[in-house]
Coordinates of C-alpha atoms and ligand atoms in Angstrom, one line a residue:
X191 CA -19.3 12.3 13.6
X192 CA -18.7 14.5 10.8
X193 CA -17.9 14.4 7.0
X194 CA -15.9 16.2 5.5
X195 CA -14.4 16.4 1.4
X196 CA -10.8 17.0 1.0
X197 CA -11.6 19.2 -1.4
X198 CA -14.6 21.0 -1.7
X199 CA -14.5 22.0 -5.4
X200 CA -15.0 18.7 -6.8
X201 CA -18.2 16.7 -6.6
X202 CA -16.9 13.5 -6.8
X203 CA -13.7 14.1 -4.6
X204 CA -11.1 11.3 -5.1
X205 CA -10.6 11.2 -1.2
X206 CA -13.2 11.5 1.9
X207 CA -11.6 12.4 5.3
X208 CA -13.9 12.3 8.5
X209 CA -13.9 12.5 12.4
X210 CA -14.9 9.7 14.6
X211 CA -13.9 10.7 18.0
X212 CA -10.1 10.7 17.7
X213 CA -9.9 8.7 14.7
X214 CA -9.7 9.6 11.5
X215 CA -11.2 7.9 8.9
X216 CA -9.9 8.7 5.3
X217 CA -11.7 6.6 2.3
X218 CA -9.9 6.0 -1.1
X219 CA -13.2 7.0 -3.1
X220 CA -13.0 6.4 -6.6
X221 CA -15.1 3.4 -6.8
X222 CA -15.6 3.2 -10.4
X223 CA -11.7 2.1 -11.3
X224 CA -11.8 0.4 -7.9
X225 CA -10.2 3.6 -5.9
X226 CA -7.3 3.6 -8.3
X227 CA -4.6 6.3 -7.0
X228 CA -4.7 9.2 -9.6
X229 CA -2.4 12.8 -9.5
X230 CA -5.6 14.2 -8.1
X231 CA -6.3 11.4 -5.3
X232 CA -2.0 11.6 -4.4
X233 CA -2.6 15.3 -4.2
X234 CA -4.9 14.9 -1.1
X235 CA -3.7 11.5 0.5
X236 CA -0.7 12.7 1.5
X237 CA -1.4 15.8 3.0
X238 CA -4.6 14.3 4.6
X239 CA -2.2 12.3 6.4
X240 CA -0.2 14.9 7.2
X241 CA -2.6 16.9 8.7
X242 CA -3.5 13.8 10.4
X243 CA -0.3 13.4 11.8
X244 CA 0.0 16.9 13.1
X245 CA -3.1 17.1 14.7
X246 CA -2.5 16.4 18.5
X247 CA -6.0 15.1 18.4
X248 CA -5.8 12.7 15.8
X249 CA -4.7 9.4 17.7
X250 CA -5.6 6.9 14.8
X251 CA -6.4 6.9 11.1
X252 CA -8.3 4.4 9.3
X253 CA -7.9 3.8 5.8
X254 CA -10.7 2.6 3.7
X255 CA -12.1 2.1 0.2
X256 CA -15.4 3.2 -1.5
X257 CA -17.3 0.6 -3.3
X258 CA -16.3 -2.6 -3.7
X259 CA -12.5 -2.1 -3.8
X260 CA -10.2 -1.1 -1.8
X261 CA -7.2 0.1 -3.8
X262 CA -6.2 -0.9 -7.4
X263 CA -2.8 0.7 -7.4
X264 CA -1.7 2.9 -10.0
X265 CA -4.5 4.3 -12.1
X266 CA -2.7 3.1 -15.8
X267 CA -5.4 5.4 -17.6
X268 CA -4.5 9.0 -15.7
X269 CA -3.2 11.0 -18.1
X270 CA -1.7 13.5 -15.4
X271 CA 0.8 10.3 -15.1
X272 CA 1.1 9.1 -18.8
X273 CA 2.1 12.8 -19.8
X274 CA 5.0 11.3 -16.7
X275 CA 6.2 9.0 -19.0
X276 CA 9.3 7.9 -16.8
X277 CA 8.0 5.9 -13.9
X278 CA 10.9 6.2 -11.2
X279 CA 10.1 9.9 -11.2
X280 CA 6.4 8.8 -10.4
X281 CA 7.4 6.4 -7.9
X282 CA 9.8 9.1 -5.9
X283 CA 7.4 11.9 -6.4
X284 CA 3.8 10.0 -5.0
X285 CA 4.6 6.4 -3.9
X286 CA 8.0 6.7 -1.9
X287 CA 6.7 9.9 0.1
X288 CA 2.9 8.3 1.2
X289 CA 4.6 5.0 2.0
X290 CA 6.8 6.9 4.5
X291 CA 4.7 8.6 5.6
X292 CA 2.6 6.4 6.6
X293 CA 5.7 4.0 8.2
X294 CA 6.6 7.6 10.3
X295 CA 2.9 8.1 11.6
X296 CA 3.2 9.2 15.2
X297 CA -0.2 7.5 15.9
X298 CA -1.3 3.9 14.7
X299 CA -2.4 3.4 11.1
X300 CA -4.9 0.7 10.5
X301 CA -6.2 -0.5 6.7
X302 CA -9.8 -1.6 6.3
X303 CA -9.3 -3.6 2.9
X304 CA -13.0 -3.5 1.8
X305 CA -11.9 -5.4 -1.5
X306 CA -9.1 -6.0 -4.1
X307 CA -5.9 -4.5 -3.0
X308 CA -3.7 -4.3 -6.3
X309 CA -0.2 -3.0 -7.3
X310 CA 0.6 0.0 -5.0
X311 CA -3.1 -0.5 -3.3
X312 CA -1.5 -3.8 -1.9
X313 CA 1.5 -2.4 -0.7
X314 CA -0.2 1.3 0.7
X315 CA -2.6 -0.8 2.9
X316 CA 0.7 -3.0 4.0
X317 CA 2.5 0.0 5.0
X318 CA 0.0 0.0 7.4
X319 CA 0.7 -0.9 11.4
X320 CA -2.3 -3.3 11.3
X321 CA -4.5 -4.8 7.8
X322 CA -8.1 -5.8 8.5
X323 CA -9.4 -7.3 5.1
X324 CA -12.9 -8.2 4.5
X325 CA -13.7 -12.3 4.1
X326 CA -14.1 -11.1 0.3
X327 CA -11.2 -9.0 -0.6
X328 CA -7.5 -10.3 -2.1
X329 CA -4.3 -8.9 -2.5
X330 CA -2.3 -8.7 -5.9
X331 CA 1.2 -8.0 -6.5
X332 CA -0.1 -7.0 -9.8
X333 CA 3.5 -5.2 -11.0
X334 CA 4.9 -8.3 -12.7
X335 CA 2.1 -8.5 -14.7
X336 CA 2.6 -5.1 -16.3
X337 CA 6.7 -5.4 -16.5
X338 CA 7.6 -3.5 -13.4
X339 CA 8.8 -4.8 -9.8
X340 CA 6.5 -4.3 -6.7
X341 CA 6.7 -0.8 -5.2
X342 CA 5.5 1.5 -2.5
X343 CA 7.9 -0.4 0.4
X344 CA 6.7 -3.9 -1.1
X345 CA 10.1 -5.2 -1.6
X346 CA 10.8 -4.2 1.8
X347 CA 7.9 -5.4 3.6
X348 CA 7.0 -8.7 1.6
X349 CA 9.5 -10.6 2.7
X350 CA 9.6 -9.4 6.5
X351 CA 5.9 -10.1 6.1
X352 CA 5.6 -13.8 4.6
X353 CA 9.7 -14.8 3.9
X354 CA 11.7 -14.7 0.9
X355 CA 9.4 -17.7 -0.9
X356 CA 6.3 -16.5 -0.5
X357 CA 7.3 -12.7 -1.1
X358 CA 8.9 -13.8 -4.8
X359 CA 6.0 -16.1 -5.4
X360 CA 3.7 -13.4 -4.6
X361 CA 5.9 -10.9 -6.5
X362 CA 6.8 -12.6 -9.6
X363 CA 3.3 -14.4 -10.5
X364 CA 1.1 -11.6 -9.5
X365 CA -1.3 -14.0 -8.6
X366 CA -4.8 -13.5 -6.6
X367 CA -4.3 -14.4 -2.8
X368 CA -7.5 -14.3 -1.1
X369 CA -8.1 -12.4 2.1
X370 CA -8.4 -15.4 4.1
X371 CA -4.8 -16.9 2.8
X372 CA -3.5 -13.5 3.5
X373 CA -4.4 -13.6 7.3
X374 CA -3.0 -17.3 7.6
X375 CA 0.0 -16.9 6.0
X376 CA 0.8 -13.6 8.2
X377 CA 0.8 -10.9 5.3
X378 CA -2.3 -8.7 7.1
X379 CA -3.2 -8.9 10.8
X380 CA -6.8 -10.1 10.6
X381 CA -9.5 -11.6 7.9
X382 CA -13.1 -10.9 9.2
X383 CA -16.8 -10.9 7.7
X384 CA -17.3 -8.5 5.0
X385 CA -20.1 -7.2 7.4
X386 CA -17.8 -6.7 10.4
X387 CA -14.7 -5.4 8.3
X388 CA -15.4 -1.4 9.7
X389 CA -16.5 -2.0 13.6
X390 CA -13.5 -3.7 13.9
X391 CA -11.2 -1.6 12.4
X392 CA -12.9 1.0 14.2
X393 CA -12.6 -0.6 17.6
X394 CA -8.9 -1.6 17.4
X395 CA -8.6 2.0 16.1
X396 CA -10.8 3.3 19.0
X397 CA -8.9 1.4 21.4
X398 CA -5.2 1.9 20.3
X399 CA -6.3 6.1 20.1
X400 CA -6.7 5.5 24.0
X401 CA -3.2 3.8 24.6
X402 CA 0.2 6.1 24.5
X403 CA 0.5 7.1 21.2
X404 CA 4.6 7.5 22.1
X405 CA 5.1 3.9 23.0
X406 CA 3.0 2.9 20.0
X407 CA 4.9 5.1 17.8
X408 CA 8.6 3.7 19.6
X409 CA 7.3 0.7 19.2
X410 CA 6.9 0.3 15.7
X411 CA 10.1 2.3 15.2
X412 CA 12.3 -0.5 17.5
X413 CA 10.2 -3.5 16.1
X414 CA 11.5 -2.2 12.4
X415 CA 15.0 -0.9 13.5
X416 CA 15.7 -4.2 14.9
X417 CA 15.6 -6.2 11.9
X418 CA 17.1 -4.9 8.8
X419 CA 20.1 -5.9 7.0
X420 CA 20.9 -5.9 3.8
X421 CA 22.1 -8.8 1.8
X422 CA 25.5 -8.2 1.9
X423 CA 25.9 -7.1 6.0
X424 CA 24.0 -11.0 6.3
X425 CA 26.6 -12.0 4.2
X426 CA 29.6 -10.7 6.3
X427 CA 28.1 -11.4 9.1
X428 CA 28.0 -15.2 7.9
X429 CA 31.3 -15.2 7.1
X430 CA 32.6 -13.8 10.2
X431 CA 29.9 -15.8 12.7
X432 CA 30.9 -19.0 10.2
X433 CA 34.5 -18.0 11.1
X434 CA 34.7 -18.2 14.5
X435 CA 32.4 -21.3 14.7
X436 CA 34.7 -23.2 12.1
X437 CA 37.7 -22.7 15.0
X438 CA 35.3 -23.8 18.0
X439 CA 35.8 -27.5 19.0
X440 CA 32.1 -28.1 18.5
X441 CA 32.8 -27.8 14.9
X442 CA 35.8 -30.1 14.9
X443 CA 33.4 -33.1 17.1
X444 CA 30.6 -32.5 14.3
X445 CA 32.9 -33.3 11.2
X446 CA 34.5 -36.3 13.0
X447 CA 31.5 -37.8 14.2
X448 CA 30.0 -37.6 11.2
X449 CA 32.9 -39.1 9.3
X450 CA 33.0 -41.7 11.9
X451 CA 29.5 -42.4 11.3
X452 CA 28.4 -41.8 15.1
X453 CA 26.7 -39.5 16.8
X454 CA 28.5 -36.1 18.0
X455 CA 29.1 -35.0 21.2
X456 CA 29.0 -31.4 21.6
X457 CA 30.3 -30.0 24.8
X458 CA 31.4 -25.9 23.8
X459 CA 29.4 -23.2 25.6
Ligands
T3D1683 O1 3.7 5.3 -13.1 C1 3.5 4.2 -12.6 O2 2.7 3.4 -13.1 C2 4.3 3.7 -11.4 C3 3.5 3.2 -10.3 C4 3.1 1.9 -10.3 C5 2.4 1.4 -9.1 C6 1.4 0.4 -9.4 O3 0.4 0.3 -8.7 S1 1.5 -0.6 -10.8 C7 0.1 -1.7 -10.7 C8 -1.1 -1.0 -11.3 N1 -2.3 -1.8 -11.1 C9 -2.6 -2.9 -11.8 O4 -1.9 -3.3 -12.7 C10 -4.0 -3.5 -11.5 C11 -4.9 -3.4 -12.7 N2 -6.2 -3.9 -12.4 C12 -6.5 -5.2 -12.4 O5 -5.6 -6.1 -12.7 C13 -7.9 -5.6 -12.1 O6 -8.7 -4.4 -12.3 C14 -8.1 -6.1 -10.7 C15 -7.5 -7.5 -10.6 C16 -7.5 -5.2 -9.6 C17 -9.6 -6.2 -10.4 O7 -10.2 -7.0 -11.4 P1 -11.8 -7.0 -11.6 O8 -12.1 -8.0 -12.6 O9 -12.4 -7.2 -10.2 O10 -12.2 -5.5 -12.0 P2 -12.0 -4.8 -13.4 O11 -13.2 -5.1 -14.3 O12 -10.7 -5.2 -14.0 O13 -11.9 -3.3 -13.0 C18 -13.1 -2.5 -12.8 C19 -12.9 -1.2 -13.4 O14 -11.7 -0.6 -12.8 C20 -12.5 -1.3 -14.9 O15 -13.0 -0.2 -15.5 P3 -14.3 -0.3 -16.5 O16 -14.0 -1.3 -17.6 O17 -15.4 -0.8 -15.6 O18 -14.5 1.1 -17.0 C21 -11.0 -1.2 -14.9 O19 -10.5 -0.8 -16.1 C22 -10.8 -0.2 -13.8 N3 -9.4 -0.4 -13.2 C23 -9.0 -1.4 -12.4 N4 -7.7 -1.2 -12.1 C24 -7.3 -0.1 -12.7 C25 -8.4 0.5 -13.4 N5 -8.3 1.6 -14.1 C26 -7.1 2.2 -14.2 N6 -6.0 1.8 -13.5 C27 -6.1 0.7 -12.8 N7 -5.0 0.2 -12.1

């Protein structure tokens, strides 16, 4: 196994990238603001997973935090992003390009949520193909809170994740959900003991690195191709499903049996 820092000028480097076989494990590692993304920490994230992703050895990457968080989204105190004073422009330069990146990974991508996942933290670890949390981490939707709506793919993925009402309830109150609510209400993959929370992201990791990283790859792509619409395809497709329905006879025996006040007998195939 070997260590390596992303960038070798900096004694405290914002990001540590190792080698475990043909894993690779990167660790969010600025533990004193909870691993909070900064310029500096975007500025070797991405390409850390780039290289990742173009290394034909590289077959899975773990993503981890130092301390005793995992990810508190946004660092609100970098100055390298107040001097950014409009936010979109943040969002398009750092959050839209890691959370594709990670979604376009040609090998599996598994989060190892060590503790509170916040804001963008939440959302970069449920980019992710599978999300282990420790028994003592949580997950906040902290945007709300702070007058902005959830980013880095949350929109997208909350719902698909948990449905519509749990995805605004979890978006609009920013409220603490615990790692073990997470798991049962299907927003991450797996809630284990604190202790365990890195041998078994490291086994599935170990174990998915020696599966076809093609299927694995296809599969995630046809999984996500096959269920997106937006609101207003559902809607025309409502209205042309609703239409042809409304002229079928089973439609016809529903409304009369119900005016009748008996029970319908449906008969159309
Ligand atoms: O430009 C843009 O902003 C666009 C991008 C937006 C994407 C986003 O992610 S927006 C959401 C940003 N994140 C938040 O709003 C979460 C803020 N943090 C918290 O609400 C809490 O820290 C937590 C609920 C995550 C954890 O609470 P707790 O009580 O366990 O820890 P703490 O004491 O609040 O935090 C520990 C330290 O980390 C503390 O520093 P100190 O006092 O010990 O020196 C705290 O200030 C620091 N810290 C935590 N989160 C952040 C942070 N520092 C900077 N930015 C943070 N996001």
């Amino acid at each position: 196994m070997t260590q390596t820092t992303a960038s070798s000028a900096a004694v405290e480097p914002p990001l540590l990238v190792r080698r475990q076989g043909a894993v690779t494990v990167l660790t969010l590692n600025r533990p004193a603001s909870l691993n909070s993304f900064t310029a500096a920490m975007h500025s070797l994230l991405l390409p850390a997973l780039q290289a990742a992703a173009e290394d034909v050895s590289v077959r899975a990457v773990v993503i981890t935090g130092a301390g005793r968080g995992f990810c508190a989204g946004q660092d609100l105190a970098d100055p390298a992003m107040a001097a950014n004073a409009d936010v979109g422009a943040v969002v398009e330069r750092f959050y839209k390009p890691l959370a594709e990146r990670v979604r376009t990974m040609p090998v599996p991508v598994i989060a190892a949520v060590n503790g509170v996942a916040a804001g963008a933290g939440a959302n970069f670890a449920l980019c992710c193909d599978f999300v282990f949390a420790a028994r003592s981490a949580s997950f906040i939707q902290a945007f709300s809170k702070i007058g902005l709506i959830p980013d880095c793919g949350g929109t997208w993925l909350l719902p698909r994740l948990v449905g519509r009402a749990r995805a605004l309830g979890l978006a609009m109150t920013g409220d603490k959900l615990p790692a073990e609510e997470a798991e049962r209400i299907g927003l991450i993959w797996k809630c284990v003991d604190d202790a365990q929370l890195m041998e078994q992201a490291m086994a599935l990791a170990t174990r998915l690195a020696g599966m076809s990283s093609k299927a694995l790859a296809e599969t995630r792509l046809a999984i996500d191709a096959a269920v997106p619409m937006d609101f207003a395809t559902a809607l025309g497709r409502e209205a042309e499903v609703q239409g042809r329905m409304g002229r079928g006879p089973d439609f016809a025996e529903g409304v009369a049996a119900f005016l009748a006040k008996r029970p319908a007998v449906f008969k159309d195939r």
